[in-house]
PDB file of C-alpha atoms and ligand atoms in Angstrom:
ATOM      1  CA  ASP A   1     -22.777  -3.464  29.879  1.00  0.00           C
ATOM      2  CA  PRO A   2     -22.742  -0.685  27.251  1.00  0.00           C
ATOM      3  CA  ALA A   3     -19.060  -1.390  26.435  1.00  0.00           C
ATOM      4  CA  MET A   4     -19.768  -4.989  25.563  1.00  0.00           C
ATOM      5  CA  ARG A   5     -19.529  -5.892  21.890  1.00  0.00           C
ATOM      6  CA  LEU A   6     -21.343  -8.991  20.750  1.00  0.00           C
ATOM      7  CA  SER A   7     -20.901 -11.045  17.641  1.00  0.00           C
ATOM      8  CA  MET A   8     -24.129 -12.934  16.858  1.00  0.00           C
ATOM      9  CA  ARG A   9     -24.976 -15.829  14.577  1.00  0.00           C
ATOM     10  CA  LEU A  10     -28.281 -17.507  13.889  1.00  0.00           C
ATOM     11  CA  ILE A  11     -27.982 -21.239  13.227  1.00  0.00           C
ATOM     12  CA  PRO A  12     -30.857 -23.488  12.068  1.00  0.00           C
ATOM     13  CA  TYR A  13     -31.381 -26.238  14.665  1.00  0.00           C
ATOM     14  CA  SER A  14     -34.547 -28.072  13.644  1.00  0.00           C
ATOM     15  CA  GLU A  15     -37.688 -27.268  11.618  1.00  0.00           C
ATOM     16  CA  GLU A  16     -38.968 -24.787  14.179  1.00  0.00           C
ATOM     17  CA  LEU A  17     -35.928 -23.985  16.232  1.00  0.00           C
ATOM     18  CA  TRP A  18     -33.031 -21.647  15.616  1.00  0.00           C
ATOM     19  CA  LEU A  19     -30.042 -21.180  17.856  1.00  0.00           C
ATOM     20  CA  LEU A  20     -28.840 -17.656  18.553  1.00  0.00           C
ATOM     21  CA  VAL A  21     -25.145 -17.817  19.403  1.00  0.00           C
ATOM     22  CA  ALA A  22     -23.832 -14.608  20.947  1.00  0.00           C
ATOM     23  CA  ARG A  23     -20.144 -14.222  21.607  1.00  0.00           C
ATOM     24  CA  ASP A  24     -18.614 -11.441  23.672  1.00  0.00           C
ATOM     25  CA  VAL A  25     -15.903  -9.988  21.428  1.00  0.00           C
ATOM     26  CA  SER A  26     -15.179  -6.857  23.493  1.00  0.00           C
ATOM     27  CA  LYS A  27     -11.888  -8.290  24.710  1.00  0.00           C
ATOM     28  CA  ILE A  28     -10.748  -9.185  21.195  1.00  0.00           C
ATOM     29  CA  MET A  29     -11.677  -5.728  19.960  1.00  0.00           C
ATOM     30  CA  HIS A  30      -9.924  -4.105  22.877  1.00  0.00           C
ATOM     31  CA  LEU A  31      -6.744  -6.135  22.275  1.00  0.00           C
ATOM     32  CA  GLU A  32      -6.858  -5.212  18.592  1.00  0.00           C
ATOM     33  CA  GLN A  33      -7.048  -1.528  19.565  1.00  0.00           C
ATOM     34  CA  VAL A  34      -4.130  -1.964  21.995  1.00  0.00           C
ATOM     35  CA  ARG A  35      -2.104  -3.590  19.204  1.00  0.00           C
ATOM     36  CA  ARG A  36      -2.870  -0.732  16.805  1.00  0.00           C
ATOM     37  CA  ASP A  37      -1.994   1.943  19.354  1.00  0.00           C
ATOM     38  CA  PHE A  38       1.212   0.134  20.242  1.00  0.00           C
ATOM     39  CA  VAL A  39       2.385  -0.079  16.624  1.00  0.00           C
ATOM     40  CA  ALA A  40       1.484   3.566  16.054  1.00  0.00           C
ATOM     41  CA  ASN A  41       3.344   4.691  19.193  1.00  0.00           C
ATOM     42  CA  VAL A  42       6.468   2.654  18.501  1.00  0.00           C
ATOM     43  CA  SER A  43       6.593   3.920  14.921  1.00  0.00           C
ATOM     44  CA  HIS A  44       6.158   7.476  16.051  1.00  0.00           C
ATOM     45  CA  GLU A  45       8.868   7.169  18.722  1.00  0.00           C
ATOM     46  CA  LEU A  46      11.329   5.712  16.186  1.00  0.00           C
ATOM     47  CA  ARG A  47      10.970   8.687  13.897  1.00  0.00           C
ATOM     48  CA  THR A  48      13.047  11.208  15.849  1.00  0.00           C
ATOM     49  CA  PRO A  49      16.104   9.031  16.587  1.00  0.00           C
ATOM     50  CA  LEU A  50      16.094   7.913  12.955  1.00  0.00           C
ATOM     51  CA  THR A  51      16.064  11.484  11.727  1.00  0.00           C
ATOM     52  CA  VAL A  52      19.081  12.227  13.933  1.00  0.00           C
ATOM     53  CA  VAL A  53      21.032   9.164  12.721  1.00  0.00           C
ATOM     54  CA  HIS A  54      20.157  10.011   9.142  1.00  0.00           C
ATOM     55  CA  GLY A  55      21.219  13.611   9.576  1.00  0.00           C
ATOM     56  CA  TYR A  56      24.640  12.722  11.049  1.00  0.00           C
ATOM     57  CA  LEU A  57      25.285  10.077   8.416  1.00  0.00           C
ATOM     58  CA  ASP A  58      24.710  12.676   5.733  1.00  0.00           C
ATOM     59  CA  MET A  59      27.315  14.932   7.348  1.00  0.00           C
ATOM     60  CA  LEU A  60      30.088  12.320   7.180  1.00  0.00           C
ATOM     61  CA  ASP A  61      32.314  12.794   4.171  1.00  0.00           C
ATOM     62  CA  PRO A  62      33.551   9.477   2.743  1.00  0.00           C
ATOM     63  CA  THR A  63      36.409  11.170   0.847  1.00  0.00           C
ATOM     64  CA  GLU A  64      38.119  11.902   4.177  1.00  0.00           C
ATOM     65  CA  GLN A  65      38.315   8.205   5.023  1.00  0.00           C
ATOM     66  CA  PRO A  66      38.019   6.313   1.704  1.00  0.00           C
ATOM     67  CA  GLU A  67      38.014   2.866   3.321  1.00  0.00           C
ATOM     68  CA  TRP A  68      34.825   3.845   5.146  1.00  0.00           C
ATOM     69  CA  ALA A  69      32.957   4.711   1.967  1.00  0.00           C
ATOM     70  CA  PRO A  70      31.257   1.313   1.467  1.00  0.00           C
ATOM     71  CA  ILE A  71      30.405   1.103   5.177  1.00  0.00           C
ATOM     72  CA  LEU A  72      28.858   4.580   5.166  1.00  0.00           C
ATOM     73  CA  GLU A  73      26.964   3.739   2.005  1.00  0.00           C
ATOM     74  CA  GLU A  74      25.506   0.612   3.616  1.00  0.00           C
ATOM     75  CA  MET A  75      24.611   2.481   6.812  1.00  0.00           C
ATOM     76  CA  ARG A  76      22.776   5.103   4.743  1.00  0.00           C
ATOM     77  CA  ARG A  77      20.939   2.430   2.808  1.00  0.00           C
ATOM     78  CA  GLN A  78      19.841   0.653   5.967  1.00  0.00           C
ATOM     79  CA  SER A  79      18.779   3.809   7.768  1.00  0.00           C
ATOM     80  CA  GLN A  80      16.766   4.769   4.689  1.00  0.00           C
ATOM     81  CA  ARG A  81      15.083   1.369   4.779  1.00  0.00           C
ATOM     82  CA  MET A  82      14.243   1.800   8.438  1.00  0.00           C
ATOM     83  CA  THR A  83      12.805   5.260   7.753  1.00  0.00           C
ATOM     84  CA  GLN A  84      10.634   3.851   4.954  1.00  0.00           C
ATOM     85  CA  LEU A  85       9.453   1.048   7.240  1.00  0.00           C
ATOM     86  CA  VAL A  86       8.463   3.526   9.957  1.00  0.00           C
ATOM     87  CA  GLU A  87       6.679   5.736   7.417  1.00  0.00           C
ATOM     88  CA  ASP A  88       4.763   2.735   6.035  1.00  0.00           C
ATOM     89  CA  LEU A  89       3.776   1.596   9.552  1.00  0.00           C
ATOM     90  CA  LEU A  90       2.493   5.091  10.328  1.00  0.00           C
ATOM     91  CA  THR A  91       0.540   5.162   7.058  1.00  0.00           C
ATOM     92  CA  LEU A  92      -1.066   1.819   7.909  1.00  0.00           C
ATOM     93  CA  SER A  93      -1.961   3.004  11.427  1.00  0.00           C
ATOM     94  CA  ARG A  94      -3.518   6.146   9.992  1.00  0.00           C
ATOM     95  CA  LEU A  95      -5.553   4.088   7.519  1.00  0.00           C
ATOM     96  CA  GLU A  96      -6.689   1.620  10.181  1.00  0.00           C
ATOM     97  CA  ALA A  97      -7.903   4.417  12.418  1.00  0.00           C
ATOM     98  CA  GLN A  98     -10.236   5.748   9.705  1.00  0.00           C
ATOM     99  CA  ASP A  99     -13.479   4.290   8.583  1.00  0.00           C
ATOM    100  CA  THR A 100     -14.268   6.972   6.051  1.00  0.00           C
ATOM    101  CA  ILE A 101     -12.066   9.137   3.864  1.00  0.00           C
ATOM    102  CA  SER A 102     -12.315  12.606   2.476  1.00  0.00           C
ATOM    103  CA  ASP A 103     -14.332  12.895  -0.690  1.00  0.00           C
ATOM    104  CA  GLU A 104     -12.536  15.446  -2.808  1.00  0.00           C
ATOM    105  CA  SER A 105     -12.102  15.581  -6.558  1.00  0.00           C
ATOM    106  CA  VAL A 106      -8.940  13.648  -7.408  1.00  0.00           C
ATOM    107  CA  GLY A 107      -7.410  14.985 -10.621  1.00  0.00           C
ATOM    108  CA  MET A 108      -6.323  11.863 -12.478  1.00  0.00           C
ATOM    109  CA  GLY A 109      -4.451  13.723 -15.224  1.00  0.00           C
ATOM    110  CA  SER A 110      -1.905  15.077 -12.797  1.00  0.00           C
ATOM    111  CA  MET A 111      -2.011  11.862 -10.727  1.00  0.00           C
ATOM    112  CA  LEU A 112      -0.916   9.838 -13.781  1.00  0.00           C
ATOM    113  CA  ALA A 113       1.798  12.353 -14.640  1.00  0.00           C
ATOM    114  CA  THR A 114       3.114  12.142 -11.052  1.00  0.00           C
ATOM    115  CA  LEU A 115       3.110   8.331 -11.129  1.00  0.00           C
ATOM    116  CA  LYS A 116       5.065   8.348 -14.390  1.00  0.00           C
ATOM    117  CA  ARG A 117       7.681  10.710 -12.912  1.00  0.00           C
ATOM    118  CA  GLU A 118       7.990   8.512  -9.820  1.00  0.00           C
ATOM    119  CA  ALA A 119       8.353   5.333 -11.878  1.00  0.00           C
ATOM    120  CA  GLU A 120      11.063   6.938 -13.997  1.00  0.00           C
ATOM    121  CA  ALA A 121      12.928   8.203 -10.946  1.00  0.00           C
ATOM    122  CA  LEU A 122      12.910   4.710  -9.386  1.00  0.00           C
ATOM    123  CA  SER A 123      13.745   2.986 -12.662  1.00  0.00           C
ATOM    124  CA  GLN A 124      16.612   5.325 -13.569  1.00  0.00           C
ATOM    125  CA  GLY A 125      16.226   4.505 -17.231  1.00  0.00           C
ATOM    126  CA  ARG A 126      16.167   0.734 -16.808  1.00  0.00           C
ATOM    127  CA  HIS A 127      12.507   0.346 -17.896  1.00  0.00           C
ATOM    128  CA  THR A 128      10.132   1.933 -20.359  1.00  0.00           C
ATOM    129  CA  VAL A 129       7.228   3.609 -18.573  1.00  0.00           C
ATOM    130  CA  THR A 130       4.009   4.327 -20.483  1.00  0.00           C
ATOM    131  CA  ILE A 131       0.788   6.061 -19.492  1.00  0.00           C
ATOM    132  CA  ASP A 132      -2.422   4.954 -21.181  1.00  0.00           C
ATOM    133  CA  ASP A 133      -5.042   7.482 -20.105  1.00  0.00           C
ATOM    134  CA  ARG A 134      -8.270   6.367 -21.786  1.00  0.00           C
ATOM    135  CA  ALA A 135     -10.871   7.502 -19.282  1.00  0.00           C
ATOM    136  CA  ALA A 136     -11.591  11.199 -19.435  1.00  0.00           C
ATOM    137  CA  LEU A 137     -12.622  10.895 -15.797  1.00  0.00           C
ATOM    138  CA  ASP A 138     -11.541  11.987 -12.350  1.00  0.00           C
ATOM    139  CA  LEU A 139     -12.306  10.234  -9.070  1.00  0.00           C
ATOM    140  CA  TRP A 140     -13.995  11.162  -5.811  1.00  0.00           C
ATOM    141  CA  GLY A 141     -11.816  10.249  -2.864  1.00  0.00           C
ATOM    142  CA  SER A 142      -8.660  11.142  -0.998  1.00  0.00           C
ATOM    143  CA  THR A 143      -5.850  12.360  -3.260  1.00  0.00           C
ATOM    144  CA  ARG A 144      -3.262  11.655  -0.589  1.00  0.00           C
ATOM    145  CA  GLU A 145      -4.319   8.070   0.140  1.00  0.00           C
ATOM    146  CA  LEU A 146      -4.991   7.143  -3.485  1.00  0.00           C
ATOM    147  CA  HIS A 147      -1.586   8.493  -4.428  1.00  0.00           C
ATOM    148  CA  SER A 148       0.056   6.348  -1.769  1.00  0.00           C
ATOM    149  CA  ALA A 149      -1.785   3.236  -3.017  1.00  0.00           C
ATOM    150  CA  PHE A 150      -1.014   3.819  -6.691  1.00  0.00           C
ATOM    151  CA  SER A 151       2.601   4.740  -6.065  1.00  0.00           C
ATOM    152  CA  ASN A 152       3.100   1.517  -4.086  1.00  0.00           C
ATOM    153  CA  LEU A 153       1.877  -0.455  -7.109  1.00  0.00           C
ATOM    154  CA  VAL A 154       4.191   1.512  -9.388  1.00  0.00           C
ATOM    155  CA  ALA A 155       7.177   1.029  -7.049  1.00  0.00           C
ATOM    156  CA  ASN A 156       6.510  -2.725  -6.983  1.00  0.00           C
ATOM    157  CA  ALA A 157       6.312  -2.857 -10.774  1.00  0.00           C
ATOM    158  CA  VAL A 158       9.757  -1.233 -10.998  1.00  0.00           C
ATOM    159  CA  ARG A 159      11.152  -3.337  -8.152  1.00  0.00           C
ATOM    160  CA  TYR A 160      10.020  -6.698  -9.490  1.00  0.00           C
ATOM    161  CA  THR A 161      10.827  -6.145 -13.171  1.00  0.00           C
ATOM    162  CA  PRO A 162      14.351  -6.727 -14.451  1.00  0.00           C
ATOM    163  CA  ALA A 163      16.133  -4.053 -16.488  1.00  0.00           C
ATOM    164  CA  GLY A 164      14.854  -3.755 -20.043  1.00  0.00           C
ATOM    165  CA  GLY A 165      11.262  -4.472 -19.009  1.00  0.00           C
ATOM    166  CA  SER A 166       8.188  -2.319 -19.478  1.00  0.00           C
ATOM    167  CA  ILE A 167       5.620  -0.770 -17.166  1.00  0.00           C
ATOM    168  CA  VAL A 168       2.216   0.461 -18.307  1.00  0.00           C
ATOM    169  CA  ILE A 169      -0.044   2.569 -16.104  1.00  0.00           C
ATOM    170  CA  ARG A 170      -3.562   2.521 -17.515  1.00  0.00           C
ATOM    171  CA  PHE A 171      -6.691   4.417 -16.495  1.00  0.00           C
ATOM    172  CA  ALA A 172      -9.793   3.187 -18.316  1.00  0.00           C
ATOM    173  CA  ARG A 173     -13.459   2.358 -17.991  1.00  0.00           C
ATOM    174  CA  ALA A 174     -14.009  -1.255 -16.915  1.00  0.00           C
ATOM    175  CA  ASP A 175     -16.849  -3.407 -15.576  1.00  0.00           C
ATOM    176  CA  GLY A 176     -19.286  -0.495 -15.571  1.00  0.00           C
ATOM    177  CA  GLY A 177     -16.886   1.545 -13.441  1.00  0.00           C
ATOM    178  CA  VAL A 178     -13.359   2.788 -13.868  1.00  0.00           C
ATOM    179  CA  ALA A 179     -10.029   1.116 -13.167  1.00  0.00           C
ATOM    180  CA  LEU A 180      -6.420   2.066 -12.664  1.00  0.00           C
ATOM    181  CA  SER A 181      -4.031  -0.729 -13.506  1.00  0.00           C
ATOM    182  CA  VAL A 182      -0.286  -1.181 -13.376  1.00  0.00           C
ATOM    183  CA  THR A 183       1.140  -3.820 -15.699  1.00  0.00           C
ATOM    184  CA  ASP A 184       4.742  -4.955 -15.631  1.00  0.00           C
ATOM    185  CA  SER A 185       6.753  -7.463 -17.653  1.00  0.00           C
ATOM    186  CA  GLY A 186       8.537  -8.682 -14.529  1.00  0.00           C
ATOM    187  CA  TYR A 187       9.088 -11.818 -12.459  1.00  0.00           C
ATOM    188  CA  GLY A 188       5.411 -12.531 -11.822  1.00  0.00           C
ATOM    189  CA  ILE A 189       3.926 -14.183  -8.726  1.00  0.00           C
ATOM    190  CA  PRO A 190       3.235 -17.920  -8.342  1.00  0.00           C
ATOM    191  CA  ALA A 191      -0.533 -18.469  -8.035  1.00  0.00           C
ATOM    192  CA  ALA A 192      -0.179 -20.158  -4.628  1.00  0.00           C
ATOM    193  CA  HIS A 193       1.036 -16.868  -3.103  1.00  0.00           C
ATOM    194  CA  LEU A 194      -1.749 -14.656  -4.450  1.00  0.00           C
ATOM    195  CA  PRO A 195      -4.335 -15.217  -1.682  1.00  0.00           C
ATOM    196  CA  ARG A 196      -1.941 -13.926   0.988  1.00  0.00           C
ATOM    197  CA  ILE A 197      -0.001 -11.329  -0.944  1.00  0.00           C
ATOM    198  CA  THR A 198      -1.763  -8.294   0.589  1.00  0.00           C
ATOM    199  CA  GLU A 199      -1.021  -9.358   4.191  1.00  0.00           C
ATOM    200  CA  ARG A 200       1.493  -7.283   6.110  1.00  0.00           C
ATOM    201  CA  PHE A 201       5.063  -8.504   5.702  1.00  0.00           C
ATOM    202  CA  TYR A 202       3.991 -11.324   3.395  1.00  0.00           C
ATOM    203  CA  ARG A 203       6.539 -11.748   0.614  1.00  0.00           C
ATOM    204  CA  VAL A 204       7.148 -14.246  -2.133  1.00  0.00           C
ATOM    205  CA  SER A 205      10.881 -13.925  -1.625  1.00  0.00           C
ATOM    206  CA  THR A 206      11.984 -12.173   1.548  1.00  0.00           C
ATOM    207  CA  SER A 207      15.572 -11.780   0.416  1.00  0.00           C
ATOM    208  CA  ARG A 208      14.660 -10.326  -2.981  1.00  0.00           C
ATOM    209  CA  SER A 209      12.180  -7.887  -1.455  1.00  0.00           C
ATOM    210  CA  ARG A 210      14.695  -6.714   1.197  1.00  0.00           C
ATOM    211  CA  GLU A 211      17.475  -6.462  -1.344  1.00  0.00           C
ATOM    212  CA  LEU A 212      15.283  -4.253  -3.517  1.00  0.00           C
ATOM    213  CA  GLY A 213      14.220  -1.987  -0.672  1.00  0.00           C
ATOM    214  CA  GLY A 214      10.708  -3.324  -0.046  1.00  0.00           C
ATOM    215  CA  THR A 215       9.149  -3.026   3.408  1.00  0.00           C
ATOM    216  CA  GLY A 216       6.576  -5.795   2.987  1.00  0.00           C
ATOM    217  CA  LEU A 217       3.788  -3.307   3.752  1.00  0.00           C
ATOM    218  CA  GLY A 218       3.062  -1.864   0.309  1.00  0.00           C
ATOM    219  CA  LEU A 219       0.169  -4.085  -0.696  1.00  0.00           C
ATOM    220  CA  ALA A 220      -1.361  -3.942   2.801  1.00  0.00           C
ATOM    221  CA  ILE A 221      -1.494  -0.160   2.349  1.00  0.00           C
ATOM    222  CA  VAL A 222      -3.028  -0.592  -1.121  1.00  0.00           C
ATOM    223  CA  LYS A 223      -5.698  -2.923   0.262  1.00  0.00           C
ATOM    224  CA  HIS A 224      -6.660  -0.524   3.070  1.00  0.00           C
ATOM    225  CA  VAL A 225      -6.835   2.522   0.809  1.00  0.00           C
ATOM    226  CA  LEU A 226      -9.025   0.660  -1.682  1.00  0.00           C
ATOM    227  CA  GLN A 227     -11.309  -0.596   1.101  1.00  0.00           C
ATOM    228  CA  LEU A 228     -11.837   2.989   2.248  1.00  0.00           C
ATOM    229  CA  HIS A 229     -12.901   3.824  -1.334  1.00  0.00           C
ATOM    230  CA  GLN A 230     -15.139   0.724  -1.627  1.00  0.00           C
ATOM    231  CA  ALA A 231     -12.802  -0.333  -4.426  1.00  0.00           C
ATOM    232  CA  ARG A 232     -11.483  -3.787  -5.253  1.00  0.00           C
ATOM    233  CA  LEU A 233      -7.970  -5.013  -6.053  1.00  0.00           C
ATOM    234  CA  GLU A 234      -7.565  -7.603  -8.789  1.00  0.00           C
ATOM    235  CA  ILE A 235      -4.232  -9.321  -9.387  1.00  0.00           C
ATOM    236  CA  GLU A 236      -3.328 -11.237 -12.527  1.00  0.00           C
ATOM    237  CA  SER A 237       0.125 -12.689 -12.784  1.00  0.00           C
ATOM    238  CA  GLU A 238       2.171 -15.192 -14.676  1.00  0.00           C
ATOM    239  CA  VAL A 239       5.580 -16.328 -13.490  1.00  0.00           C
ATOM    240  CA  GLY A 240       8.288 -15.130 -15.857  1.00  0.00           C
ATOM    241  CA  ARG A 241       5.896 -12.927 -17.839  1.00  0.00           C
ATOM    242  CA  GLY A 242       4.671 -10.253 -15.474  1.00  0.00           C
ATOM    243  CA  SER A 243       1.782  -8.984 -13.399  1.00  0.00           C
ATOM    244  CA  THR A 244      -1.167  -6.637 -13.579  1.00  0.00           C
ATOM    245  CA  PHE A 245      -2.577  -5.029 -10.433  1.00  0.00           C
ATOM    246  CA  THR A 246      -5.962  -3.417 -11.094  1.00  0.00           C
ATOM    247  CA  CYS A 247      -7.887  -1.094  -8.769  1.00  0.00           C
ATOM    248  CA  HIS A 248     -11.597  -1.223  -9.672  1.00  0.00           C
ATOM    249  CA  PHE A 249     -13.763   1.757  -8.700  1.00  0.00           C
ATOM    250  CA  SER A 250     -17.516   1.846  -9.016  1.00  0.00           C
ATOM    251  CA  ALA A 251     -19.112   4.323 -11.442  1.00  0.00           C
ATOM    252  CA  ASP A 252     -20.269   6.624  -8.639  1.00  0.00           C
ATOM    253  CA  ARG A 253     -16.617   7.222  -7.649  1.00  0.00           C
ATOM    254  CA  ALA A 254     -15.968   8.762 -11.077  1.00  0.00           C
ATOM    255  CA  HIS A 255     -16.967  12.061 -12.620  1.00  0.00           C
ATOM    256  CA  PRO A 256     -16.157  13.881 -15.879  1.00  0.00           C
ATOM    257  CA  ARG A 257     -12.795  15.569 -16.024  1.00  0.00           C
ATOM    258  CA  ASP A 258     -13.029  19.253 -16.725  1.00  0.00           C
ATOM    259  CA  GLY A 259      -9.794  20.530 -15.265  1.00  0.00           C
ATOM    260  CA  ASP A 260     -11.528  23.342 -13.369  1.00  0.00           C
ATOM    261  CA  ASN A 261     -13.102  21.356 -10.582  1.00  0.00           C
ATOM    262  CA  ILE A 262     -10.173  21.382  -8.164  1.00  0.00           C
ATOM    263  CA  GLY A 263     -11.557  21.694  -4.681  1.00  0.00           C
ATOM    264  CA  ALA A 264     -15.117  21.196  -5.886  1.00  0.00           C
ATOM    265  CA  GLY A 265     -17.446  19.112  -3.719  1.00  0.00           C
ATOM    266  CA  ARG A 266     -19.402  16.072  -4.764  1.00  0.00           C
TER     267      ARG A 266
HETATM  268  P1  LIG B 301       7.369  -5.370  -0.602  1.00  0.00           P
HETATM  269  O1  LIG B 301       7.726  -4.130   0.121  1.00  0.00           O
HETATM  270  O2  LIG B 301       8.117  -6.578  -0.159  1.00  0.00           O
HETATM  271  O3  LIG B 301       7.367  -5.181  -2.079  1.00  0.00           O
HETATM  272  P2  LIG B 301       4.485  -5.521  -0.849  1.00  0.00           P
HETATM  273  O4  LIG B 301       3.424  -5.666   0.186  1.00  0.00           O
HETATM  274  O5  LIG B 301       4.441  -4.314  -1.706  1.00  0.00           O
HETATM  275  O6  LIG B 301       5.868  -5.653  -0.105  1.00  0.00           O
HETATM  276  O7  LIG B 301       4.435  -6.804  -1.776  1.00  0.00           O
HETATM  277  C1  LIG B 301       4.393  -8.089  -1.181  1.00  0.00           C
HETATM  278  C2  LIG B 301       5.108  -9.094  -2.049  1.00  0.00           C
HETATM  279  O8  LIG B 301       4.377  -9.283  -3.261  1.00  0.00           O
HETATM  280  C3  LIG B 301       6.496  -8.674  -2.511  1.00  0.00           C
HETATM  281  O9  LIG B 301       7.472  -8.994  -1.562  1.00  0.00           O
HETATM  282  C4  LIG B 301       6.663  -9.449  -3.795  1.00  0.00           C
HETATM  283  O10 LIG B 301       7.091 -10.757  -3.478  1.00  0.00           O
HETATM  284  C5  LIG B 301       5.251  -9.538  -4.337  1.00  0.00           C
HETATM  285  N1  LIG B 301       4.974  -8.521  -5.388  1.00  0.00           N
HETATM  286  C6  LIG B 301       4.328  -7.348  -5.229  1.00  0.00           C
HETATM  287  N2  LIG B 301       4.223  -6.686  -6.399  1.00  0.00           N
HETATM  288  C7  LIG B 301       4.798  -7.474  -7.337  1.00  0.00           C
HETATM  289  C8  LIG B 301       4.995  -7.361  -8.766  1.00  0.00           C
HETATM  290  N3  LIG B 301       4.584  -6.285  -9.465  1.00  0.00           N
HETATM  291  N4  LIG B 301       5.629  -8.389  -9.385  1.00  0.00           N
HETATM  292  C9  LIG B 301       6.035  -9.475  -8.694  1.00  0.00           C
HETATM  293  N5  LIG B 301       5.883  -9.640  -7.365  1.00  0.00           N
HETATM  294  C10 LIG B 301       5.272  -8.653  -6.685  1.00  0.00           C
END
């Protein structure tokens, strides 16, 4: 059967004998595909009604009915959350459907400037945001997907750091390659949670994450984007002191920055 997918393992049995164990995983793979398609379809179908609800909510003027103001505000907040959730689900579906990514020159100078602007917009002056751009390098990869990974890390740093804290976005050579890291002086993550933290909807504190507008999908997106770039995520964290999320890229993902190579091929 050409559609059959086998998973095979060779197990030593005795001095001369090995066992070849073949398992038919076509059904599992098919179910996984059905699950992916289902999530993608549901997310897509939710988009239009949400846009309509959002649009009408924006038209309602709270000054006409002052006692409705807090209710309208809450409805807007929740519909925004739902929109973000749908967008994140669609991003994850798109990432899961790919096994390679585009390989364009990603200008890290402007990437870092964009991340700083985003952090400041989210922080609204409650944190200090610093860029430490030490690597005069750019990356090969997908600007769109890398931006979504990095901006998720930045949004988390703002979200999980109390007012008065600091956020540093660093781009530097490390381990023979190059790394982008986001360091915050925030709540930190208990070590026991770290192994599962990049799973979808896994949260250290569900109520805190919801309260702060998280969807629970940010780090799953980060993990997928890095996988597509053969990059690795490292997390260091200390409760009460803060966290550092580092994206490690191998040396062949980096190239000298010259500012004129936009659109250039590898
Ligand atoms: P969420 O949308 O809930 O932030 P993520 O997948 O981005 O979802 O993160 C998963 C969980 O990891 C969060 O709910 C939070 O508990 C924890 N987390 C992520 N980033 C940080 C950080 N910088 N500091 C502390 N905790 C974090």
